[in-house]
CSV table of C-alpha atoms and ligand atoms in Angstrom, one decimal:
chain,number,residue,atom,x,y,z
L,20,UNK,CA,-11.7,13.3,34.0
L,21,UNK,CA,-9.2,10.9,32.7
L,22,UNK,CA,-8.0,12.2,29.4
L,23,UNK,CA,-8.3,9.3,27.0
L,24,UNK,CA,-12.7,9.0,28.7
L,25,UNK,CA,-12.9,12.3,25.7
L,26,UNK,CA,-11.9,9.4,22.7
L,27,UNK,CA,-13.8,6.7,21.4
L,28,UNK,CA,-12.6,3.8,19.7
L,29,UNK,CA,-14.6,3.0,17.0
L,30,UNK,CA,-14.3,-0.5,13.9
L,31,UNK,CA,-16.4,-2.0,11.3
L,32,UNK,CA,-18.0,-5.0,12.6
L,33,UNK,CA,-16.0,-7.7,11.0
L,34,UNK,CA,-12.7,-9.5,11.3
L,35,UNK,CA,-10.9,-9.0,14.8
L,36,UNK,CA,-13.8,-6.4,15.8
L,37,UNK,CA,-14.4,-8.2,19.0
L,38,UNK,CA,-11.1,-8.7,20.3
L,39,UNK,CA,-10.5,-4.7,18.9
L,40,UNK,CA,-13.4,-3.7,21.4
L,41,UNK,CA,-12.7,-5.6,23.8
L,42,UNK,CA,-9.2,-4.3,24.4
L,43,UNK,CA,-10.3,-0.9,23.6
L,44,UNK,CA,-13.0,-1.4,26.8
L,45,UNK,CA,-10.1,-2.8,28.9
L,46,UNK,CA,-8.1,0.7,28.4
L,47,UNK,CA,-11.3,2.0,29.4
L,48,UNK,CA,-12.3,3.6,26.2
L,49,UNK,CA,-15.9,3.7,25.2
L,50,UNK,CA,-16.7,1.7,21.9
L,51,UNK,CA,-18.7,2.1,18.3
L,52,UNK,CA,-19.2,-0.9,16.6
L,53,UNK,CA,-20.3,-0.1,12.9
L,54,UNK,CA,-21.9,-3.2,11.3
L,55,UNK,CA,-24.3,-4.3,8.0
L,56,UNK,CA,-27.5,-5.1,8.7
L,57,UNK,CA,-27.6,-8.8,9.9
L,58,UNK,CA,-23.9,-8.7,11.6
L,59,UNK,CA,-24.7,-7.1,14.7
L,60,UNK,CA,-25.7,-10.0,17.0
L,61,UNK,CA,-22.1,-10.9,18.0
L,62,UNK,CA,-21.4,-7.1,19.4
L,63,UNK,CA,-24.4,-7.0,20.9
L,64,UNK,CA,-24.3,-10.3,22.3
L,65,UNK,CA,-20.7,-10.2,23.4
L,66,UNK,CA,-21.2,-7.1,25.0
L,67,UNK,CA,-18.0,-4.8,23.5
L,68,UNK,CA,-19.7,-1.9,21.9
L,69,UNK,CA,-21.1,0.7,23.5
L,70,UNK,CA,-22.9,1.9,20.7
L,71,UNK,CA,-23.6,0.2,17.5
L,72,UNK,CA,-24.4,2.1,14.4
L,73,UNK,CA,-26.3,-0.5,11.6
L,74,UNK,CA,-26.0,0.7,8.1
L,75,UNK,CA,-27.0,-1.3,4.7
L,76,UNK,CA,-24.2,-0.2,3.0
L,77,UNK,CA,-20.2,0.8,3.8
L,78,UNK,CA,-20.4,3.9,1.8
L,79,UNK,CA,-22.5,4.8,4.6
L,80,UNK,CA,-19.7,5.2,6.8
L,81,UNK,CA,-18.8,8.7,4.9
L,82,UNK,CA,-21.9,10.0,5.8
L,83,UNK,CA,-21.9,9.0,9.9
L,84,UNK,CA,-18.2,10.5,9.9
L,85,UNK,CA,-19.1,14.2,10.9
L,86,UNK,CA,-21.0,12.1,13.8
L,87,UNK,CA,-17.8,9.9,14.5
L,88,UNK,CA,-16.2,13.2,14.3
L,89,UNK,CA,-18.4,14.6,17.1
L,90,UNK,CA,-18.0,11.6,19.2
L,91,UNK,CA,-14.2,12.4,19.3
L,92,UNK,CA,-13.8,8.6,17.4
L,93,UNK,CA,-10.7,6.7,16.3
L,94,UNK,CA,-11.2,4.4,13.6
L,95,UNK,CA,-8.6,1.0,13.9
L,96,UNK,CA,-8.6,-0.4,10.7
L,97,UNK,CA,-8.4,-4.2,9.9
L,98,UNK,CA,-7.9,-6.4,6.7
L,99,UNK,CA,-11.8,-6.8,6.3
L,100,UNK,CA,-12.5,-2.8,6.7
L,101,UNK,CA,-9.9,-2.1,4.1
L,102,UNK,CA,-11.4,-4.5,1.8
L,103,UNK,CA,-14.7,-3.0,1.9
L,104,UNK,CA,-14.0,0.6,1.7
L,105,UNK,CA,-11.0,-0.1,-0.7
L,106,UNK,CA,-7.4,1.7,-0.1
L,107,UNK,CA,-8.6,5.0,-1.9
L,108,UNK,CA,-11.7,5.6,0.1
L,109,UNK,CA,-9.9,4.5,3.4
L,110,UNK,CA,-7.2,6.8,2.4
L,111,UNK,CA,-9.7,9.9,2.2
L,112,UNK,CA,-11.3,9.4,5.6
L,113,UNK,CA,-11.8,12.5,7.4
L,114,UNK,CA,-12.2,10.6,10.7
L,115,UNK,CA,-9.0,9.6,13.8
L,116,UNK,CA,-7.1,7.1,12.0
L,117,UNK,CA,-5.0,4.5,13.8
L,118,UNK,CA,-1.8,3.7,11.8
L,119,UNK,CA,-0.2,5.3,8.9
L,120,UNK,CA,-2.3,6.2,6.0
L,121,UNK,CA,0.1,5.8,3.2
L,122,UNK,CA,1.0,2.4,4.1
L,123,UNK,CA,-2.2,1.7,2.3
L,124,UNK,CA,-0.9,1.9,-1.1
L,125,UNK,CA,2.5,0.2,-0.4
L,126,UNK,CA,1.1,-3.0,0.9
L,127,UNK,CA,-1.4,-3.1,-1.8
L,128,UNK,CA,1.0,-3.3,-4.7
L,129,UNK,CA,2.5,-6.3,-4.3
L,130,UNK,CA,5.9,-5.2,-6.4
L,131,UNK,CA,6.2,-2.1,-3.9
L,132,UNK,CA,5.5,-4.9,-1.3
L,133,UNK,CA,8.1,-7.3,-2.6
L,134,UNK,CA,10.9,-4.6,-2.6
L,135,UNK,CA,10.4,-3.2,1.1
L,136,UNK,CA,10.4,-7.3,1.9
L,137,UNK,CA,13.8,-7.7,0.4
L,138,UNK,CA,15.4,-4.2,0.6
L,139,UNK,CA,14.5,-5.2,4.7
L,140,UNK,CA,16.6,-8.5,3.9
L,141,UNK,CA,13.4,-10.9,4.4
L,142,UNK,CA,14.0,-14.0,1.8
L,143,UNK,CA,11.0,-14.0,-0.6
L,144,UNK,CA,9.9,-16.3,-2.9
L,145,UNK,CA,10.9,-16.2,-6.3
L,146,UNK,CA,8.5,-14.9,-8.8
L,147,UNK,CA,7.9,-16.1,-12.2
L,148,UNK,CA,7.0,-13.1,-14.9
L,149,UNK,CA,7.3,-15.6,-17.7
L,150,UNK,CA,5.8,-19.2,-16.9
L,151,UNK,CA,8.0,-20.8,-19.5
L,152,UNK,CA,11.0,-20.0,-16.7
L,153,UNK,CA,9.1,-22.2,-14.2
L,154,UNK,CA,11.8,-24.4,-13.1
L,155,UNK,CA,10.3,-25.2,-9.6
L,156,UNK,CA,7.1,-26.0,-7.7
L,157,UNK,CA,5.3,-22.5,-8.0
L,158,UNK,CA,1.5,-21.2,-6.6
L,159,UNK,CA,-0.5,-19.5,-9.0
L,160,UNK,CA,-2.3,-16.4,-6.9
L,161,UNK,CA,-5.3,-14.4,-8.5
L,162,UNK,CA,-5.8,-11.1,-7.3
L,163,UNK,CA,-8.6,-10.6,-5.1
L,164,UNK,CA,-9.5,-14.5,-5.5
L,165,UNK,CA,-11.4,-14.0,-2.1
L,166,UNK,CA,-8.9,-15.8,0.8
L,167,UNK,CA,-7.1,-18.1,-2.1
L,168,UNK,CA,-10.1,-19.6,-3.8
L,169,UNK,CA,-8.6,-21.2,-7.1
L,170,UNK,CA,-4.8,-20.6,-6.1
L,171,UNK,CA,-3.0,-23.9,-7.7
L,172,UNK,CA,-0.1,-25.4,-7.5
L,173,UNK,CA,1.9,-26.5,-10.6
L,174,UNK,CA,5.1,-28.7,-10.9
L,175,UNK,CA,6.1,-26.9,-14.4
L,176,UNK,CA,5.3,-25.1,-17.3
L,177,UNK,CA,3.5,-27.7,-19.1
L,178,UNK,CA,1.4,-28.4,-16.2
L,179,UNK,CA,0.7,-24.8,-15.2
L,180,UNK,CA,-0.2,-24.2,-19.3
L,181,UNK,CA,-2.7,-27.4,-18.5
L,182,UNK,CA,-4.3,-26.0,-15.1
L,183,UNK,CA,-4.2,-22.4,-16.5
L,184,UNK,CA,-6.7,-23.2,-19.3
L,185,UNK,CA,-9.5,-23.1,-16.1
L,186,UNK,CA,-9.2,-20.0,-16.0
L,187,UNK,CA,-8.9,-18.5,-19.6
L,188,UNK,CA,-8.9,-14.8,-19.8
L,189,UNK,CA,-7.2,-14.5,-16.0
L,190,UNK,CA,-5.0,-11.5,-16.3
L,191,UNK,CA,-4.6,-10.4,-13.0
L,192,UNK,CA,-2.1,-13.3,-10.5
L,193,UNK,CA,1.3,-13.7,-9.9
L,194,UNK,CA,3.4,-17.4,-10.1
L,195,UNK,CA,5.5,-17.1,-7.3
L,196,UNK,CA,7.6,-20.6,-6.1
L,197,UNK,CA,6.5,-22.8,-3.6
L,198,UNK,CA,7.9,-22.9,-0.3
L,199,UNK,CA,7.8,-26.7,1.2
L,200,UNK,CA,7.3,-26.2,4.7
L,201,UNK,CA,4.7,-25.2,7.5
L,202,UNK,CA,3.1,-21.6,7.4
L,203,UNK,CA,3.7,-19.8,10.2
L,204,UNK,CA,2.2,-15.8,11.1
L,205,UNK,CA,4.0,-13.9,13.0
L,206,UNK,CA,2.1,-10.9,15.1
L,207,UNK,CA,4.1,-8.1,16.0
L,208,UNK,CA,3.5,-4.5,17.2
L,209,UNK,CA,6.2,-1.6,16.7
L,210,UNK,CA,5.6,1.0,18.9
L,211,UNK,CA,6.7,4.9,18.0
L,212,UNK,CA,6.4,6.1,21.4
L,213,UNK,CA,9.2,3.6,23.2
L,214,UNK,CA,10.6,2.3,19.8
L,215,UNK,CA,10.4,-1.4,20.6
L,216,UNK,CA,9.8,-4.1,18.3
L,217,UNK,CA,7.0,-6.4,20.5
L,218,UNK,CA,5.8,-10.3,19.2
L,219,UNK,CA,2.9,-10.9,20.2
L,220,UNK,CA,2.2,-14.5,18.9
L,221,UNK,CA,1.7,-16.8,15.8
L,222,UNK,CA,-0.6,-18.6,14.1
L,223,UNK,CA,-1.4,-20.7,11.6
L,224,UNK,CA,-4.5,-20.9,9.3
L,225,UNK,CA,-7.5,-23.3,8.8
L,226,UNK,CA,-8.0,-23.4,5.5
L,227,UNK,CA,-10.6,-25.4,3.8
L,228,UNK,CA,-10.2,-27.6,1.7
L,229,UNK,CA,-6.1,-27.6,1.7
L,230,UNK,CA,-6.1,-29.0,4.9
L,231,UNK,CA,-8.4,-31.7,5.0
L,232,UNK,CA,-7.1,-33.4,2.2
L,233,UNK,CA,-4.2,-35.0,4.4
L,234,UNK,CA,-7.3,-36.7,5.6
L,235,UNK,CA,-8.4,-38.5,2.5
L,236,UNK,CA,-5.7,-41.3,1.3
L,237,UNK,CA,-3.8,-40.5,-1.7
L,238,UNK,CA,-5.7,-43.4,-3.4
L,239,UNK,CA,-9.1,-42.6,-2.1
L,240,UNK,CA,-8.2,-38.8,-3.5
L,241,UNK,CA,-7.1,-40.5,-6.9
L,242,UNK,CA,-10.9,-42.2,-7.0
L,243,UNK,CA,-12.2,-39.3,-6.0
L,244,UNK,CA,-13.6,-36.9,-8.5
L,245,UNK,CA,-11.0,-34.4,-9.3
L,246,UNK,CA,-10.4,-32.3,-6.0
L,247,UNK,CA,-8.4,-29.0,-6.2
L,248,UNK,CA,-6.7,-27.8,-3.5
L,249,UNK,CA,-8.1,-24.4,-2.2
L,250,UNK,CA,-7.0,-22.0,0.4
L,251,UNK,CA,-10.2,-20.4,1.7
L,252,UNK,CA,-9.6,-19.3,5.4
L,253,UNK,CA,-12.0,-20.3,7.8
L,254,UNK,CA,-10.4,-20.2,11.1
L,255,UNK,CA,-6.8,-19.4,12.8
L,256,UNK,CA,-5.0,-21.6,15.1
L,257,UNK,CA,-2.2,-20.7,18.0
L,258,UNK,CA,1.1,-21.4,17.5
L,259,UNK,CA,4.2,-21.2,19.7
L,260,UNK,CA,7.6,-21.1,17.9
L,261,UNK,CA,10.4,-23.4,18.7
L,262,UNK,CA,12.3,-20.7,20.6
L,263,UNK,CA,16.0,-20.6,18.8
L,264,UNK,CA,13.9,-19.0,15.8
L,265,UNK,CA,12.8,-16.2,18.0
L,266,UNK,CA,15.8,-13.9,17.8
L,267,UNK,CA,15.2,-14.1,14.0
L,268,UNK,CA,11.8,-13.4,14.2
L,269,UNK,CA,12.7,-10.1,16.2
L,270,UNK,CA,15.6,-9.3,13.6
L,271,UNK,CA,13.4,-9.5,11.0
L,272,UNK,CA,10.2,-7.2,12.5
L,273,UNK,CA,13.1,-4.7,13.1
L,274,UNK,CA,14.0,-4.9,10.0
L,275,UNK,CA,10.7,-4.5,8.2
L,276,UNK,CA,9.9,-1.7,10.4
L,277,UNK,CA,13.7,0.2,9.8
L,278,UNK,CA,13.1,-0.2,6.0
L,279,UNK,CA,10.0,1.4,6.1
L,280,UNK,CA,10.9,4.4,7.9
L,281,UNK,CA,13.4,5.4,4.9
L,282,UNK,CA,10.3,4.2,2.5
L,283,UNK,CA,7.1,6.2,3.7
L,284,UNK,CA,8.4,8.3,7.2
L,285,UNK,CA,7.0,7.8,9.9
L,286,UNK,CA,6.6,4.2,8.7
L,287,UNK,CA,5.2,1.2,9.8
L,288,UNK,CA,3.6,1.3,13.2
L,289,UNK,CA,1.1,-0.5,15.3
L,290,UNK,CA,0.2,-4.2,14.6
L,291,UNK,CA,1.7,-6.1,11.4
L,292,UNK,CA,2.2,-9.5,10.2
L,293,UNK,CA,4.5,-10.9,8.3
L,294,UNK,CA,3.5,-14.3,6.3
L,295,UNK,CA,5.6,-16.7,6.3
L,296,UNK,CA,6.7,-20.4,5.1
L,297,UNK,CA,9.5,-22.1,7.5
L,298,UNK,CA,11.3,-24.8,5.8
L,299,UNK,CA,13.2,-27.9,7.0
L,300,UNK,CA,16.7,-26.2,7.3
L,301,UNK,CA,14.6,-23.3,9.2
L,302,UNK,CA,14.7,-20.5,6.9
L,303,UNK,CA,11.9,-18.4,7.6
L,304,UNK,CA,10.5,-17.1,3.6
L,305,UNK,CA,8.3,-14.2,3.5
L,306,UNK,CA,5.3,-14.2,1.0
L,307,UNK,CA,3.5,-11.3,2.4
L,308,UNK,CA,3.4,-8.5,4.8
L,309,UNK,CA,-0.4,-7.2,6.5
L,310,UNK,CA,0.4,-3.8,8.2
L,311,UNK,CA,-2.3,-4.4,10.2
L,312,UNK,CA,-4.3,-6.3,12.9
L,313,UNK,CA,-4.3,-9.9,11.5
L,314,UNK,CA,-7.2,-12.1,12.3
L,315,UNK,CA,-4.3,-14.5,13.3
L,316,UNK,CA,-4.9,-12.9,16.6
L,317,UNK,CA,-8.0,-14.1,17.7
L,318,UNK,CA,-7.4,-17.0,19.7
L,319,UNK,CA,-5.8,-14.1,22.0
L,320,UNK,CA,-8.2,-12.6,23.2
L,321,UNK,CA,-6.5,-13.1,26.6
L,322,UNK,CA,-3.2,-12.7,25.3
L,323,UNK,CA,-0.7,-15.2,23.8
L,324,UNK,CA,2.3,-17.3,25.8
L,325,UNK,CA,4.4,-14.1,24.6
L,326,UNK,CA,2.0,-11.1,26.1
L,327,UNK,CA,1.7,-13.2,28.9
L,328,UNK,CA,5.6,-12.9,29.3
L,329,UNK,CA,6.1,-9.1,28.5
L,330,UNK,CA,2.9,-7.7,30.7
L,331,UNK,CA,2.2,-10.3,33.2
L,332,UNK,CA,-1.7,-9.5,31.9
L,333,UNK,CA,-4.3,-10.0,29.6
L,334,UNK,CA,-3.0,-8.3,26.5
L,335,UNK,CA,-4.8,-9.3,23.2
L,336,UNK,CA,-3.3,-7.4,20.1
L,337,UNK,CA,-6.8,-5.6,20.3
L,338,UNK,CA,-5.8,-4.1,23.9
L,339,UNK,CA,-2.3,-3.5,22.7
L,340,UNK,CA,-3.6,-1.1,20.2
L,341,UNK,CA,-6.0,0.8,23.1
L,342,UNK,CA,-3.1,0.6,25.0
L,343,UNK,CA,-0.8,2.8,22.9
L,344,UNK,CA,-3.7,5.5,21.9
L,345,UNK,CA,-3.9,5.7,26.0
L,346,UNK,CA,-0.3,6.1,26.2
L,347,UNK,CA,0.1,8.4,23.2
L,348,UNK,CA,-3.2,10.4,25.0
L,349,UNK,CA,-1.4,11.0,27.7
L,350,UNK,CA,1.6,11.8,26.7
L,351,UNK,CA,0.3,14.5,24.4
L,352,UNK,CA,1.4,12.5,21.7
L,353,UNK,CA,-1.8,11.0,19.8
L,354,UNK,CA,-0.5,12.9,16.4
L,355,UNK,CA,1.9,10.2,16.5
L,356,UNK,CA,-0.4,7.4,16.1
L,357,UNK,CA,-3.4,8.9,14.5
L,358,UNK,CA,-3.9,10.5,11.3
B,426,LIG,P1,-4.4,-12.7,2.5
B,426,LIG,O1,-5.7,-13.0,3.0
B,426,LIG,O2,-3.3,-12.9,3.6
B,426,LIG,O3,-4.2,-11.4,1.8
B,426,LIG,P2,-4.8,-14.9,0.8
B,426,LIG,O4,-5.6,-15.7,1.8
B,426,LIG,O5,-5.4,-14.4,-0.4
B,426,LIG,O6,-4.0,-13.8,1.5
B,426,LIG,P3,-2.2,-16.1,0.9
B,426,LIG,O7,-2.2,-15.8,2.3
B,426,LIG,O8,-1.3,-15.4,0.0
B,426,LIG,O9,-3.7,-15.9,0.3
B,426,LIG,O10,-2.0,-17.7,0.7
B,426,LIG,C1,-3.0,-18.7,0.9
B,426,LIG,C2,-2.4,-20.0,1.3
B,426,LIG,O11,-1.3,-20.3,0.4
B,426,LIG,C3,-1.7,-20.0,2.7
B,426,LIG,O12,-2.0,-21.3,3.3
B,426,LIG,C4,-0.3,-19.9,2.5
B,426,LIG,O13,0.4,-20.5,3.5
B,426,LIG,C5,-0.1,-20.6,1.2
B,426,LIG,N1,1.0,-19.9,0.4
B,426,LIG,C6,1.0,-18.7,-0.1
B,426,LIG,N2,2.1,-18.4,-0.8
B,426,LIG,C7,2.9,-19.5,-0.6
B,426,LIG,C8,4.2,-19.9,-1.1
B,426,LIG,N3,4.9,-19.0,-1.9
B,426,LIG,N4,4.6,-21.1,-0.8
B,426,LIG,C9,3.9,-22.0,-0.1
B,426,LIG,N5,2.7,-21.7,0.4
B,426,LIG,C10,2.1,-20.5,0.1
């Protein structure tokens, strides 16, 4: 029997699920799909899990994990399973974890976050702890706003006092400088086993309505009732990079990976994104790191321009992840990948 036909590989029916099951079918893994009531028609229509477990509630995954357990299953995590189960709970999992666990807490304090960022030489945007110091553009982020619903942008103080008094009693965001330029999300995947630093594509998002309003003239958007700009993600689009920025873009996934090795050993591993603004002399600004498969990923299902390149095969970020639990399988080494 082929070694890695014992494992499973098993996600929460959400986010990059399908592309997650997918791959993990590809590597020839069987598949558990976990979903709420009412999400399961895409993985059963779509044909990627073998087996689909419908609960009404997440907190029902703690009690199906002695059978996930059983079923020799290994969880891969993505943005939308970690918001539902919450770092804590996710942390305390008894079942195979893809990635490391203490990664968790790191990339959910965003002044931990901040420090690996620079301490890894990334530029960052500048934050703002007093608004009275606004001397610059600046985005105002509330903390779990839900995919930047009610992020604004103010031009200074006075107008961020004026645009703050929406949302009297706010405690919880940070006021960090806006970067003029074009988003850009870089995928990569460090792998522990060969030690290579791997980019597997970019994207940028679709965000409604932030990215409509170039549609509406500025003086039909003046007659308009008041619209305010809101970042609420609906949809990722490919990207390819102009190539002279790629060396960067390698030196600075090295980087972030290195850093976090002296930060939380064994460190970063697997899929991660960084989030980033390029400007017009090129600079490439960080404003956030997922350690994680990033929806981003989506449109490559059948790999990216860059996969494509390195493997000569479909190779979605999904597969890439099967891939290295197969290899790690095989080489005896799956303590290395999976806590
Ligand atoms: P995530 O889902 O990745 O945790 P989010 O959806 O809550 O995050 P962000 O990704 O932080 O929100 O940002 C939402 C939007 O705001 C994106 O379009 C991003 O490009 C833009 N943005 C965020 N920070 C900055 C910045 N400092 N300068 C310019 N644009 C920014």
């Amino acid at each position: 029997m082929v070694q890695e036909k014992k494992y499973k590989i098993a996600t929460i029916g959400s986010h990059s699920a399908l592309q997650i099951l997918k791959g993990a079918k590809d590597e020839g893994f069987e598949t558990i799909c976990i979903c709420l009531k009412g999400r399961d028609e895409p993985y059963r229509n779509f044909k990627v899990a073998d087996k689909i477990y419908v609960i009404d509630d997440y907190k029902e995954l703690f009690t199906l994990q002695d059978e996930l357990i059983k079923e020799n299953a290994i969880i891969v995590p993505h943005a939308s399973f970690i918001a539902y189960m919450g770092v804590k709970k996710t942390e305390s999992i008894k079942v195979a974890y893809f990635g490391n666990k203490k990664i968790l807490e790191w990339e959910s304090n965003r002044n931990i976050e901040r420090d690996w960022l620079r301490n890894a030489g990334l530029k960052v945007p500048k934050l703002f702890d007093d608004p009275k110091m606004i001397d610059r553009p600046v985005i105002t982020k509330f903390h779990g706003a839900g995919g930047g619903k009610g992020y604004f942008i103010a031009k200074n103080y006075d107008d961020w006092k004026e645009k703050m008094k929406a949302y009297k009693g706010e405690q919880d965001y940070v006021i960090q400088e806006y970067i003029v330029g074009v988003p850009c999300y870089i995928h990569y995947f460090y792998s522990p086993l060969t030690d290579e630093i791997e980019v597997l594509g970019f994207d940028k998002r679709y965000e409604s309505n932030v990215d409509s309003l170039g549609r509406i003239s500025a003086r039909d958007q003046i007659a308009l009732p008041k619209i305010d700009p809101s970042y609420v993600i609906v949809g990722n689009i490919p990207l390819v990079l102009r190539e002279s920025l790629l060396p960067q873009v390698f030196k600075m996934g090295r980087a972030v990976v290195e850093e976090s090795k002296k930060l939380c050993p064994p460190g970063l591993f697997g899929p991660f994104c960084l989030e980033c603004v390029i400007t017009p002399d090129t600079e490439i600004v960080c404003f956030e790191i997922s350690a994680r498969i990033v929806a981003g990923t989506n449109p490559y299902v059948n790999g990216s321009p860059y996969t494509w390149l390195k493997y000569n095969e479909p190779m979605s970020t999904g597969r890439r992840i099967a891939r290295e639990i197969k290899l790690a399988i095989q080489k005896g080494e799956l303590k290395k990948v999976v806590q």
